[in-house]
Short mmCIF file of C-alpha atoms and ligand atoms in Angstrom, two decimals:
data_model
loop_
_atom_site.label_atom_id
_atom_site.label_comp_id
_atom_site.label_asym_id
_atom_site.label_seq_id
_atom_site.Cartn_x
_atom_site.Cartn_y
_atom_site.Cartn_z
CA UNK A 1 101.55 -37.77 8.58
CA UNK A 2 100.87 -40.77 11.14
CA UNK A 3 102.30 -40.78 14.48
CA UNK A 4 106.05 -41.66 14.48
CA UNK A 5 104.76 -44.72 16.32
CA UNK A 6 102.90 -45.98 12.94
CA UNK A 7 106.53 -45.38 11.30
CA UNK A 8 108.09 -47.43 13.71
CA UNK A 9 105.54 -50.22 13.93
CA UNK A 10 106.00 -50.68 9.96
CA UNK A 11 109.60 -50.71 9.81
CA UNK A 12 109.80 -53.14 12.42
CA UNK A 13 107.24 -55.25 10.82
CA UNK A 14 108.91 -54.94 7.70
CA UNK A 15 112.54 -56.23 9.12
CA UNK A 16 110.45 -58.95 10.92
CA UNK A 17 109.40 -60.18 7.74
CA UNK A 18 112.97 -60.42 5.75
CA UNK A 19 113.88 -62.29 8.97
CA UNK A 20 112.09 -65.06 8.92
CA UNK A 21 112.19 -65.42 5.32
CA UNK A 22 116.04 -66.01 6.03
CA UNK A 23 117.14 -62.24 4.89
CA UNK A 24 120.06 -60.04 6.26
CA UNK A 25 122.07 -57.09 5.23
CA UNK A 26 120.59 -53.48 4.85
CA UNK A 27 117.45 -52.41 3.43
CA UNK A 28 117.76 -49.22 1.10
CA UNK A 29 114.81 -46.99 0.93
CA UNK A 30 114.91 -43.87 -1.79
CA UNK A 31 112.45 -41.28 -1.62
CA UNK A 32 112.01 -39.30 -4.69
CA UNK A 33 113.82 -36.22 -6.11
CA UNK A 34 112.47 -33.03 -7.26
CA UNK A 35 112.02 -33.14 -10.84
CA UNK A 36 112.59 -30.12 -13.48
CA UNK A 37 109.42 -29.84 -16.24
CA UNK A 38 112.07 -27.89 -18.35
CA UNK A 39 114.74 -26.05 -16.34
CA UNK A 40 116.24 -27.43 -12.68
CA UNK A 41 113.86 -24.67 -11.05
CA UNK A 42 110.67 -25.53 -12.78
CA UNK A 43 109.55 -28.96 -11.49
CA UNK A 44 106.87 -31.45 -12.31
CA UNK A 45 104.11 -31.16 -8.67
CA UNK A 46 105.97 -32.87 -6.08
CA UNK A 47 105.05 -36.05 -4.89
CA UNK A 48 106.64 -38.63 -2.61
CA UNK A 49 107.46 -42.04 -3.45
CA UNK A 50 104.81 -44.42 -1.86
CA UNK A 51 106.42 -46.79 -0.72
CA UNK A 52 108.71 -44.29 1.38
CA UNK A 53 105.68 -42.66 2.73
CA UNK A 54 104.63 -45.38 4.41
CA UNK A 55 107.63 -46.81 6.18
CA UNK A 56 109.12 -43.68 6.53
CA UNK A 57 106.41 -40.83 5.98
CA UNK A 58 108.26 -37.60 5.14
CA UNK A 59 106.76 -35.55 2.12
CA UNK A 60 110.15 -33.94 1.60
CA UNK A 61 112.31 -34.43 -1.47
CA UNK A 62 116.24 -36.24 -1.46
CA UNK A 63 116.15 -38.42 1.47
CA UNK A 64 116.75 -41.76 2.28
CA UNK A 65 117.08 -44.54 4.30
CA UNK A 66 118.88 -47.38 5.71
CA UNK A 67 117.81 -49.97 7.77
CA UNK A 68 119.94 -52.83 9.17
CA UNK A 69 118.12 -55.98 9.09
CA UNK A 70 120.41 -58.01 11.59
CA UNK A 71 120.74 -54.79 14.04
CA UNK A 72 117.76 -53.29 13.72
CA UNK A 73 119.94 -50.11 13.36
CA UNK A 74 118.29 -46.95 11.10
CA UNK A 75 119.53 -43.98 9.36
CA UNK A 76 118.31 -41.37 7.96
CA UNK A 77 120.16 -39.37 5.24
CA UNK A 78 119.54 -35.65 3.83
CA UNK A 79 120.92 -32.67 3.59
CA UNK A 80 120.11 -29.43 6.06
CA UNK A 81 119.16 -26.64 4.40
CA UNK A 82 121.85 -24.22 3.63
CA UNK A 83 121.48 -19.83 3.99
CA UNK A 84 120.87 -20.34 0.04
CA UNK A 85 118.43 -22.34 0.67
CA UNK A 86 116.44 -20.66 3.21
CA UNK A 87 116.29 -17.85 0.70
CA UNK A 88 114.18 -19.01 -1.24
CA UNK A 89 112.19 -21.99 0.91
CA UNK A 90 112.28 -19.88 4.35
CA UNK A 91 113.62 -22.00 7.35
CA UNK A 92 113.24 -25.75 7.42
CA UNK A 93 113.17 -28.18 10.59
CA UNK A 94 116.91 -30.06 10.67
CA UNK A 95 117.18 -33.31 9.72
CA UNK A 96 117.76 -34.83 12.94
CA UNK A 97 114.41 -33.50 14.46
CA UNK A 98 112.15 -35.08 10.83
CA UNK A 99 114.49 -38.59 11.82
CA UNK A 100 113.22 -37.76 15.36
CA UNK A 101 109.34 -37.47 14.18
CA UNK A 102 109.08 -40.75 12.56
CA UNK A 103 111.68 -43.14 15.26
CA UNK A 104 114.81 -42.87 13.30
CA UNK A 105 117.56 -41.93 16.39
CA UNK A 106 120.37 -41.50 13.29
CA UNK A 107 120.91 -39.18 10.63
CA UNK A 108 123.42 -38.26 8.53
CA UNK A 109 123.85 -35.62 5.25
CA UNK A 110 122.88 -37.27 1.84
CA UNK A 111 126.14 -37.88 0.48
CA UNK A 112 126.98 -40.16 3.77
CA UNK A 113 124.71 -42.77 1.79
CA UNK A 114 127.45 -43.49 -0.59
CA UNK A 115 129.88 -43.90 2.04
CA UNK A 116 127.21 -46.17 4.19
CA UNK A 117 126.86 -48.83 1.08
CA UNK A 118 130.54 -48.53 0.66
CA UNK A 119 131.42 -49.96 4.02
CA UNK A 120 128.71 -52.32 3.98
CA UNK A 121 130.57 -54.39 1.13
CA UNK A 122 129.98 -58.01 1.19
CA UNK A 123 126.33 -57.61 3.16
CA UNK A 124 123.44 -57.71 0.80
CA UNK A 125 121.26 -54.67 0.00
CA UNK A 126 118.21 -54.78 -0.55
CA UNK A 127 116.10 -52.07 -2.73
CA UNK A 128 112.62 -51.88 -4.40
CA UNK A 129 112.11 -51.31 -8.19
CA UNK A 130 112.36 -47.33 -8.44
CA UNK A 131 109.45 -46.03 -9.83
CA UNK A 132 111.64 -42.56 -11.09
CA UNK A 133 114.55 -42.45 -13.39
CA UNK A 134 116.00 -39.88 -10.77
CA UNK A 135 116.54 -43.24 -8.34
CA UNK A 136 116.97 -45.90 -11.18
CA UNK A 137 119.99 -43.03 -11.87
CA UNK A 138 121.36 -43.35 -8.22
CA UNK A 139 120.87 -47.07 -7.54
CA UNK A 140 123.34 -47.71 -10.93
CA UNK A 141 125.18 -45.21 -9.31
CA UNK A 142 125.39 -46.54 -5.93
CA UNK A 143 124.99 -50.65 -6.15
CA UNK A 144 125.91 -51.05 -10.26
CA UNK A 145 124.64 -54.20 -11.46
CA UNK A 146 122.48 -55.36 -8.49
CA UNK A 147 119.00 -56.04 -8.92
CA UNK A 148 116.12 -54.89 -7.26
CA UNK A 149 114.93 -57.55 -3.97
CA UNK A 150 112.68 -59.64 -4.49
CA UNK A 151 112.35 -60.63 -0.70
CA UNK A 152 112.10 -57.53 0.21
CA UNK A 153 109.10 -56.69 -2.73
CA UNK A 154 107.56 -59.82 -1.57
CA UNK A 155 107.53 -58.29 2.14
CA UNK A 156 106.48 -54.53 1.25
CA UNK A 157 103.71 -55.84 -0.79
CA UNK A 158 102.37 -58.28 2.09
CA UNK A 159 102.16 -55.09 4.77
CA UNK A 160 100.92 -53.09 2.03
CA UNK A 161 98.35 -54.76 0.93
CA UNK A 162 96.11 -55.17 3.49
CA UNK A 163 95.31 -52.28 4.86
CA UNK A 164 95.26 -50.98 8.72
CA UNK A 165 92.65 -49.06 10.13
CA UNK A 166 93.95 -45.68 9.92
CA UNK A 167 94.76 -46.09 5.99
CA UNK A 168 90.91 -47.17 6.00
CA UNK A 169 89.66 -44.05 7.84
CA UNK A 170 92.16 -42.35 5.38
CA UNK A 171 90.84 -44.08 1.99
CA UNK A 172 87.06 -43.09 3.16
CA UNK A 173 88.10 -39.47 3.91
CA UNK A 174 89.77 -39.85 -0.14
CA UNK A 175 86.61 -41.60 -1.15
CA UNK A 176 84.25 -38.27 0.59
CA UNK A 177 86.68 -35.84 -1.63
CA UNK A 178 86.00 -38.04 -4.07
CA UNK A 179 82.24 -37.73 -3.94
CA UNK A 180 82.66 -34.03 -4.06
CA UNK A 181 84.00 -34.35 -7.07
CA UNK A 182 82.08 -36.36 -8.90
CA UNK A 183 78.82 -34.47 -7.74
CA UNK A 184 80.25 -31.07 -9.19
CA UNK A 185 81.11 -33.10 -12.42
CA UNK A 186 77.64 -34.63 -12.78
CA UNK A 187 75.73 -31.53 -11.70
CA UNK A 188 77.98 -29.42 -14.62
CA UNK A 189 77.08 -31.64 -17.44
CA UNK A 190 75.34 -29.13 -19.96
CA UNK A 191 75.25 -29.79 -23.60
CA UNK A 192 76.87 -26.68 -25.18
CA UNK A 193 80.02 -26.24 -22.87
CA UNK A 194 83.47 -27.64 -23.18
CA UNK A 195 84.32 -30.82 -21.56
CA UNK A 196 87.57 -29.29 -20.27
CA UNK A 197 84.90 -26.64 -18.34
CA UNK A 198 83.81 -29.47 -16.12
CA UNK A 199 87.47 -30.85 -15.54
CA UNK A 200 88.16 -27.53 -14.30
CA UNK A 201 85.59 -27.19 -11.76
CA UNK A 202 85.83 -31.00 -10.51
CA UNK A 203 89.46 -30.76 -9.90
CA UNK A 204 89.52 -27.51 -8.39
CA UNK A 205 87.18 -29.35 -5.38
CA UNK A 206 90.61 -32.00 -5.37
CA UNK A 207 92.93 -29.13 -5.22
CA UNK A 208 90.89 -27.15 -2.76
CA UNK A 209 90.19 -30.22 -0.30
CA UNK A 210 92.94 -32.49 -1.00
CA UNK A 211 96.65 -32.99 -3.16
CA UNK A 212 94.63 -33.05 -5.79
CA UNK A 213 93.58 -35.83 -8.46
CA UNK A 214 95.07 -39.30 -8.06
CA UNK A 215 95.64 -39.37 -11.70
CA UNK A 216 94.68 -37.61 -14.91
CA UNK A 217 90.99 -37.45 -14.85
CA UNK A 218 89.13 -39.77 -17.66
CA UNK A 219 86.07 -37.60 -18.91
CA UNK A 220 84.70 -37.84 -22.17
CA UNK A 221 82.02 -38.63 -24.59
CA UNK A 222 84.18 -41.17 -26.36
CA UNK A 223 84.19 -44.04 -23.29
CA UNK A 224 85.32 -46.59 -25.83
CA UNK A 225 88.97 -45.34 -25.48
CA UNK A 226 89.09 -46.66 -21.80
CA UNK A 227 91.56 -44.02 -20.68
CA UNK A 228 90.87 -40.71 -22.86
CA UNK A 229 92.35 -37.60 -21.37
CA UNK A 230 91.07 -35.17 -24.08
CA UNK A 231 89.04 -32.47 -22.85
CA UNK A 232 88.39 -30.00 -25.96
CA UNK A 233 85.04 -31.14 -27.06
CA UNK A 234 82.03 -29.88 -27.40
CA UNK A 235 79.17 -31.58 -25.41
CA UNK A 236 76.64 -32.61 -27.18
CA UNK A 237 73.31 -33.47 -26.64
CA UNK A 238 72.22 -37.54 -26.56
CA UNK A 239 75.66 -38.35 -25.51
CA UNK A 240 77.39 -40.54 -23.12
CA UNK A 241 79.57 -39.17 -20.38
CA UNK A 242 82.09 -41.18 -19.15
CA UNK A 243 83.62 -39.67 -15.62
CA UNK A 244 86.80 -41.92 -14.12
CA UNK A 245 88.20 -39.65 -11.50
CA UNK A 246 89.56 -39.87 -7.91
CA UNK A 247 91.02 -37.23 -5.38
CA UNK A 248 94.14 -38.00 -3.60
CA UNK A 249 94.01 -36.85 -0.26
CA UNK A 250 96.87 -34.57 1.71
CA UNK A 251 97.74 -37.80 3.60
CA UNK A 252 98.13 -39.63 -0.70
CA UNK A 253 95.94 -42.20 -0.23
CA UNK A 254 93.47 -42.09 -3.19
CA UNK A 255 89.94 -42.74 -4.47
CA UNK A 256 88.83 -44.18 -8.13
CA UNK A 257 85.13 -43.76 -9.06
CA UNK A 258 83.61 -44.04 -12.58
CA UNK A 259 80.33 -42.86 -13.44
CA UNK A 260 78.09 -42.82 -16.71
CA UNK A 261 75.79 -40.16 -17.61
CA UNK A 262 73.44 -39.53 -20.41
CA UNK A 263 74.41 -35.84 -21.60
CA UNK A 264 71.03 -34.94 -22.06
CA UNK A 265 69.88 -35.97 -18.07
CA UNK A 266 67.74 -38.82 -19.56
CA UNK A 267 68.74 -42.24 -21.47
CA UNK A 268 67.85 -43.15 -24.64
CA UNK A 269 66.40 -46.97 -24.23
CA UNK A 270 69.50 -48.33 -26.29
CA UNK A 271 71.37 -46.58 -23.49
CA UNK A 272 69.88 -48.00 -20.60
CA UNK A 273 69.62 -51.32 -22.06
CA UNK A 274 73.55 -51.45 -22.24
CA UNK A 275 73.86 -49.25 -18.87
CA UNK A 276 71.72 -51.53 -16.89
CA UNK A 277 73.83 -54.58 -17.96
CA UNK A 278 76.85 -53.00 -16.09
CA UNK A 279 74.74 -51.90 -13.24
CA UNK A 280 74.15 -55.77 -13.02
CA UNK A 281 77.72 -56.56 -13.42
CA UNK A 282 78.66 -54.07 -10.41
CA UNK A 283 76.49 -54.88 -8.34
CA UNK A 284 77.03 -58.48 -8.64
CA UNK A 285 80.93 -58.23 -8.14
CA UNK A 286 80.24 -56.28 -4.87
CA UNK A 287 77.71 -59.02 -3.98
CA UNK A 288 80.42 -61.84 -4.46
CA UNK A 289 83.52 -59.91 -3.04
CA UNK A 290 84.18 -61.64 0.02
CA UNK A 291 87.10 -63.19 1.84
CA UNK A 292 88.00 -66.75 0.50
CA UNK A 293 86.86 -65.85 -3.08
CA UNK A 294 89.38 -64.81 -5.72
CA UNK A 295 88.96 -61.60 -7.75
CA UNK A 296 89.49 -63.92 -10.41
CA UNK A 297 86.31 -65.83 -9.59
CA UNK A 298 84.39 -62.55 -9.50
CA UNK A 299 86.33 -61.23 -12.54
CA UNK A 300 84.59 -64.39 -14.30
CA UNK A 301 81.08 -63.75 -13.03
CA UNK A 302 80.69 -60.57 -14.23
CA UNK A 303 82.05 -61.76 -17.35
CA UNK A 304 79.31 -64.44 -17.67
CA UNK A 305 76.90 -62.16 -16.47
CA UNK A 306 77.71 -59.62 -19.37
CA UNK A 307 77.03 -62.26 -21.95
CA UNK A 308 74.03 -63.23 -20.75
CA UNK A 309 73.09 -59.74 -20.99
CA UNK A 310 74.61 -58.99 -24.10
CA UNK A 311 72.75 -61.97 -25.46
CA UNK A 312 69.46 -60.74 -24.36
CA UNK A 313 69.75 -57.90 -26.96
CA UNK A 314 70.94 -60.35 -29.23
CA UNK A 315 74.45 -58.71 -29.35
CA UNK A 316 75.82 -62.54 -28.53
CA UNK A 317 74.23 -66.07 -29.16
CA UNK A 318 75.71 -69.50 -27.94
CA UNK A 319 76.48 -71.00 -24.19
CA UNK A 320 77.62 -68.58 -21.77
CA UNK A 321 79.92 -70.68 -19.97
CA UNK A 322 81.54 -71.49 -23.23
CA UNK A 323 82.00 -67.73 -23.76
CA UNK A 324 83.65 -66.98 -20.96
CA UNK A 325 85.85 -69.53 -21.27
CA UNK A 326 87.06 -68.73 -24.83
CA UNK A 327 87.63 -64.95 -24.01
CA UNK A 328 84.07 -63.21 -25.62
CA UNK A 329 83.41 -61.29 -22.96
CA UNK A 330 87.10 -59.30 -23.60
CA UNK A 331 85.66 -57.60 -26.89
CA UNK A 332 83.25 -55.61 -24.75
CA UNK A 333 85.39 -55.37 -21.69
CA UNK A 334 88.81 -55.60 -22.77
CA UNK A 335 89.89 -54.81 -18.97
CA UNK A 336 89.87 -56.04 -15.83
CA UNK A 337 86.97 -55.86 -13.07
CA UNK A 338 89.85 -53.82 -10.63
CA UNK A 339 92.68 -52.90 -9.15
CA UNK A 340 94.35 -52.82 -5.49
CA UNK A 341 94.28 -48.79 -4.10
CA UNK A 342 95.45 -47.19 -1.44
CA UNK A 343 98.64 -44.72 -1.41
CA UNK A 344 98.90 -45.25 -5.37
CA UNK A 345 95.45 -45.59 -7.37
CA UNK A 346 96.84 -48.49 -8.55
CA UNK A 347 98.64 -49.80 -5.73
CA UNK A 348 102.20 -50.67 -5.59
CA UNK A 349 102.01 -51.82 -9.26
CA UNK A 350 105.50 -49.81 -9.87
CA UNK A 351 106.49 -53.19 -7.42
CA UNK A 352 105.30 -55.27 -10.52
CA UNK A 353 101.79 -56.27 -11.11
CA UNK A 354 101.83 -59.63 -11.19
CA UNK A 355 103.45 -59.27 -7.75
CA UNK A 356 101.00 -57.38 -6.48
CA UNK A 357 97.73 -58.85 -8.46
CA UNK A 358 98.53 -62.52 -8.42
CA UNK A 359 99.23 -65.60 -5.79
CA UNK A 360 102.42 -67.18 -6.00
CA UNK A 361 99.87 -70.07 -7.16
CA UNK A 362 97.86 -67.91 -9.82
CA UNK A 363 98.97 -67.37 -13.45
CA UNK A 364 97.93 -64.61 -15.42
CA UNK A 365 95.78 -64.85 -18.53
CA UNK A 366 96.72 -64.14 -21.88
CA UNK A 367 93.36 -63.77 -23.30
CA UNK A 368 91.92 -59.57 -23.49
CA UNK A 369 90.20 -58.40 -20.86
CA UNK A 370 91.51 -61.64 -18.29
CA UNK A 371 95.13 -60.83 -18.99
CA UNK A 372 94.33 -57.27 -17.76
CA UNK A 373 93.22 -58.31 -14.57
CA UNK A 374 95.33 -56.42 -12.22
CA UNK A 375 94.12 -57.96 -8.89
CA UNK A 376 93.22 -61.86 -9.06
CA UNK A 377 94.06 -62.79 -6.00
CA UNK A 378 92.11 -64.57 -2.93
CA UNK A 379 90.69 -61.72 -1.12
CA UNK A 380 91.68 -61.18 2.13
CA UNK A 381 89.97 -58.57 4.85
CA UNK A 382 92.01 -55.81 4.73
CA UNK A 383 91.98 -55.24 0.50
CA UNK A 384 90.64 -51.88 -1.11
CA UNK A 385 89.99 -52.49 -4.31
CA UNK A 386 88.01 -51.60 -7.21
CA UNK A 387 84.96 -52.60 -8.92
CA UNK A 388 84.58 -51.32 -12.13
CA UNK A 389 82.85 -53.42 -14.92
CA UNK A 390 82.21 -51.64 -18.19
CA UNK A 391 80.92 -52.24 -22.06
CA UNK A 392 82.59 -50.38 -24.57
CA UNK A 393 82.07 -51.00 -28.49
CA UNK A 394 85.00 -50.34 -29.91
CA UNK A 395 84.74 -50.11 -34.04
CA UNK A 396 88.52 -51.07 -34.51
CA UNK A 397 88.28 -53.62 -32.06
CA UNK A 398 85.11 -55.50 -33.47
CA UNK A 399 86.28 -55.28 -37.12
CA UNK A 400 89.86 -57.13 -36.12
CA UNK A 401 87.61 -59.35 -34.14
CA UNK A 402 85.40 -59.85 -37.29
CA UNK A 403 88.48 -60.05 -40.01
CA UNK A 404 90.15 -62.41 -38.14
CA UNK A 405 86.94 -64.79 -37.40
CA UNK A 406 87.54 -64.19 -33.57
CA UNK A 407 84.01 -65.26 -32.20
CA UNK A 408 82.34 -65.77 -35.37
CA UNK A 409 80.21 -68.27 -33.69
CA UNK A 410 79.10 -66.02 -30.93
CA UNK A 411 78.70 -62.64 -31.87
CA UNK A 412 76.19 -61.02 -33.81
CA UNK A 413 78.60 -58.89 -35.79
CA UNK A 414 76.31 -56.80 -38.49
CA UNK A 415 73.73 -55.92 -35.11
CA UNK A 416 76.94 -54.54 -33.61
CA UNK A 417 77.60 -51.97 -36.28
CA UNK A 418 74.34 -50.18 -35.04
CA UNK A 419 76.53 -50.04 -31.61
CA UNK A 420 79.40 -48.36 -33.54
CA UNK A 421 78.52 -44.58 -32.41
CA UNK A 422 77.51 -45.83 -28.87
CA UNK A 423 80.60 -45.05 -27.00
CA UNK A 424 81.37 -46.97 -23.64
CA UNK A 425 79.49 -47.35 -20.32
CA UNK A 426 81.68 -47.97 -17.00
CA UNK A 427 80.96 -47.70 -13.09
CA UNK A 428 83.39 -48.35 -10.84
CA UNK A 429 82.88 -48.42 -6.79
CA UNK A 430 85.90 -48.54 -4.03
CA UNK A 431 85.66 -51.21 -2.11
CA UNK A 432 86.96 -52.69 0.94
CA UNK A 433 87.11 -56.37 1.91
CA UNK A 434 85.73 -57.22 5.28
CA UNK A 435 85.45 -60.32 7.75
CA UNK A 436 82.36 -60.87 6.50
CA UNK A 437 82.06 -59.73 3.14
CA UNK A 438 82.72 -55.74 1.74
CA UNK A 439 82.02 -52.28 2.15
CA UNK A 440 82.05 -49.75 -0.55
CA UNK A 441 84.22 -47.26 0.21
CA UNK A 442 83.25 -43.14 1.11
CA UNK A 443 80.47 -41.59 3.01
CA UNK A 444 77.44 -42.34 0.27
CA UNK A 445 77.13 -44.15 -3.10
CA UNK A 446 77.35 -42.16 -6.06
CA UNK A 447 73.99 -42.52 -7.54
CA UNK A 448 74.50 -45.36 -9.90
CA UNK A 449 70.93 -47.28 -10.73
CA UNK A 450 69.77 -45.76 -14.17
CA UNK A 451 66.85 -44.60 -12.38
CA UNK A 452 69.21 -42.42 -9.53
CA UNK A 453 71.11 -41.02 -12.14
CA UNK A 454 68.50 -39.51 -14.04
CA UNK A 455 66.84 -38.53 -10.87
CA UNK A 456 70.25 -36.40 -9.62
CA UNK A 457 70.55 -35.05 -12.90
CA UNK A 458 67.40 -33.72 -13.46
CA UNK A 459 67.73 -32.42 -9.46
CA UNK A 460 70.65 -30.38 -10.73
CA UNK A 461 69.06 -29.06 -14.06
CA UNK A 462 66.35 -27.57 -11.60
CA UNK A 463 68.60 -25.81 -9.47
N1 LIG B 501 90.55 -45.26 -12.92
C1 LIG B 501 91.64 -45.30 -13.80
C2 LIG B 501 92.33 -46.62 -13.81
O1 LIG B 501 91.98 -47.47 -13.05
O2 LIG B 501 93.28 -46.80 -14.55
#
């Protein structure tokens, strides 16, 4: 936790905000609920709501909060633990002194809530989106029929998205774990073994060092499924490795990196011609992240600079501005260059992505790969986000592409059926915007040229 200062300096910001965009009444803040795997005692691993963590910042489960917008007034509600309760949990600190750690002078049991919205009929109250069913539960409960604020959305995603100086240090000290990580998982990769052998080890370094992984770690020789959480193969020689990981810290502010490796240390030249393509395309998105541009805009370049790639090898023929414009670039990338991180991978997106991805004066794409932009907007110093271009030849994909004469004009469609056992390449960097331009994210680089990965890997094979 932050020092009840940081708390208070947020709250107070956020209030600030709903005030001069003409707001009053109460602000409702939920933090999450324990919740049961199969029976009430079994739960799921705890973790806070993010949003509560960073106005409020207590990691415990069944409080919340209510702050008066025209007063300024704050409570906090939860319950004491009980003699039952201290059975099995051992003694807890009393409400009163947690509200007392992070500014909050009030506090009152958890069932006072109820009784607090009652009397506040006729004032509006405003409430985020819950991201668990546990709180969507409750808020029916408590305020049936109201809708989630989107004033007060509008202000939590403004504070939260550009990031203060401690939530930097933080994201770098996620970004080091994160390193870790990744090292153990590239310095594991043996043909022979069990992919779910290397999971193991790299999130035991997240569980020894930090709260663990920031979300179910991506590791597979099949990249072309973008998010593949099978583990159970074999690996096997000639291969692609596709590694999408991240470590969330014991403050829960995450990392995200992606790496590519050739299973056998070394890559065949069909492999490196594709990897170096989205070595290009990274690098060149870092290169062009800067304040004033839109992650749209460097969304688009990457794009264009994948075609003109792609059409080196003769994968793609035809103008490449013309191809990015009518969507080409999606049937090799059908993502988006990044996303906003910080307490979530994917930041606040339980607030709504296009809320948190787009300016009010942005629309979002339809076409693959552009529609799944998640952050377009005009970068600002103060974003984290990622950069994480990839290629991926997807047989299912191409063929619909193909039957329905998507591209026909464009793409070389019976040279891409020698790409059909390739897999998928990605390599994704954490990045933070600066005055004058970015920083990526974490103590060191994860080797990434096709040259520095072969040189690590064969550094580990002679260990
Ligand atoms: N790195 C996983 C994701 O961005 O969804």
């Amino acid at each position: 936790m932050f020092a009840k200062e940081v708390y208070m300096r947020r709250r107070a910001a956020l209030l600030t905000k709903l005030q001069e965009a003409g707001e009053s009444g109460l602000v409702l803040l939920l933090g999450n609920a324990e919740a049961p795997a199969q029976y009430k005692d079994n739960c799921y691993k705890w973790r806070q709501d993010s949003s509560w963590l960073y106005f409020i910042g207590l990691d415990e489960p069944l409080y919340a909060a209510v702050l008066d917008i025209d007063s300024g007034r704050e409570i906090l509600f939860a319950d004491d633990v009980d003699i039952d309760d201290i059975i099995w949990m051992g003694p807890q600190p009393s409400v009163a002194s947690r509200a007392a750690a992070v500014g909050i002078e009030q506090s009152a049991h958890y069932g006072a809530l109820e009784e607090c919205l009652k009397a506040a009929k006729g004032r509006k109250v405003h409430f985020l989106p819950p991201s668990r069913y546990f709180n969507t539960l409750k808020l029916e409960h408590l305020l049936p029929g109201v809708q989630p604020s989107t004033p007060l959305i509008q202000a939590v995603i403004s504070l939260r998205l550009i990031k203060e100086d401690i939530e930097i240090e933080a994201i770098d000290h996620a970004c080091a774990l994160g390193y870790e990580m990744h090292s153990v998982a590239r310095n594991s990769i043996v043909p022979g073994i069990v992919e779910q052998e290397i999971v193991g080890k790299m999130e035991g370094v997240a569980l020894a060092k930090g709260w663990g992984v920031s979300f179910p770690t991506i590791l597979t020789q099949h990249g072309e499924t973008l998010h593949n959480h099978g583990h159970a193969a074999v690996i096997e020689p000639g291969r692609l490795m596709v590694i999408d990981a991240g470590v969330e810290s014991n403050e829960h502010y995450a990392s995200d990196f992606t790496r590519t490796y050739p299973t056998s240390g070394k890559f065949t030249t069909k492999q490196r011609e594709i990897y170096q393509i989205v070595y290009d395309c990274n690098q060149l998105a870092f290169s062009l992240t800067k304040p004033g541009v839109t992650y749209r805009e460097v969304h688009l370049a990457t794009a264009r600079k994948m075609l003109e790639g792609l059409s080196a090898l003769g994968l793609v023929k035809g103008d490449l501005d013309s191809m990015v414009a009518d969507g080409i670039a999606g049937l090799f990338q059908p993502h988006g260059l990044g996303h906003n991180m910080g307490l979530d991978v994917h930041d606040m997106e339980d607030l709504g992505e296009n809320l948190v991805g787009y300016d009010p004066d942005q629309q979002r794409a339809k076409q693959l790969g552009l529609g799944s932009l998640r952050m377009a907007r005009r970068l600002r110093p103060g974003h984290v986000i990622t950069d994480e271009p990839g290629i991926y030849f997807i047989p299912a994909l191409i063929e619909k592409f193909k039957k329905e004469g998507l591209g026909k004009n464009y793409v070389n469609y019976s040279k891409l059926e020698s790409y059909y056992n390739f897999g998928g390449i990605r390599l994704e960097d954490d990045v933070l915007v600066t005055e004058s331009g970015a920083r990526r994210l974490g103590p060191k680089r994860l080797p990434v040229s096709p040259d520095e990965v072969e040189a690590a890997m064969a550094a580990a094979r002679e260990r």
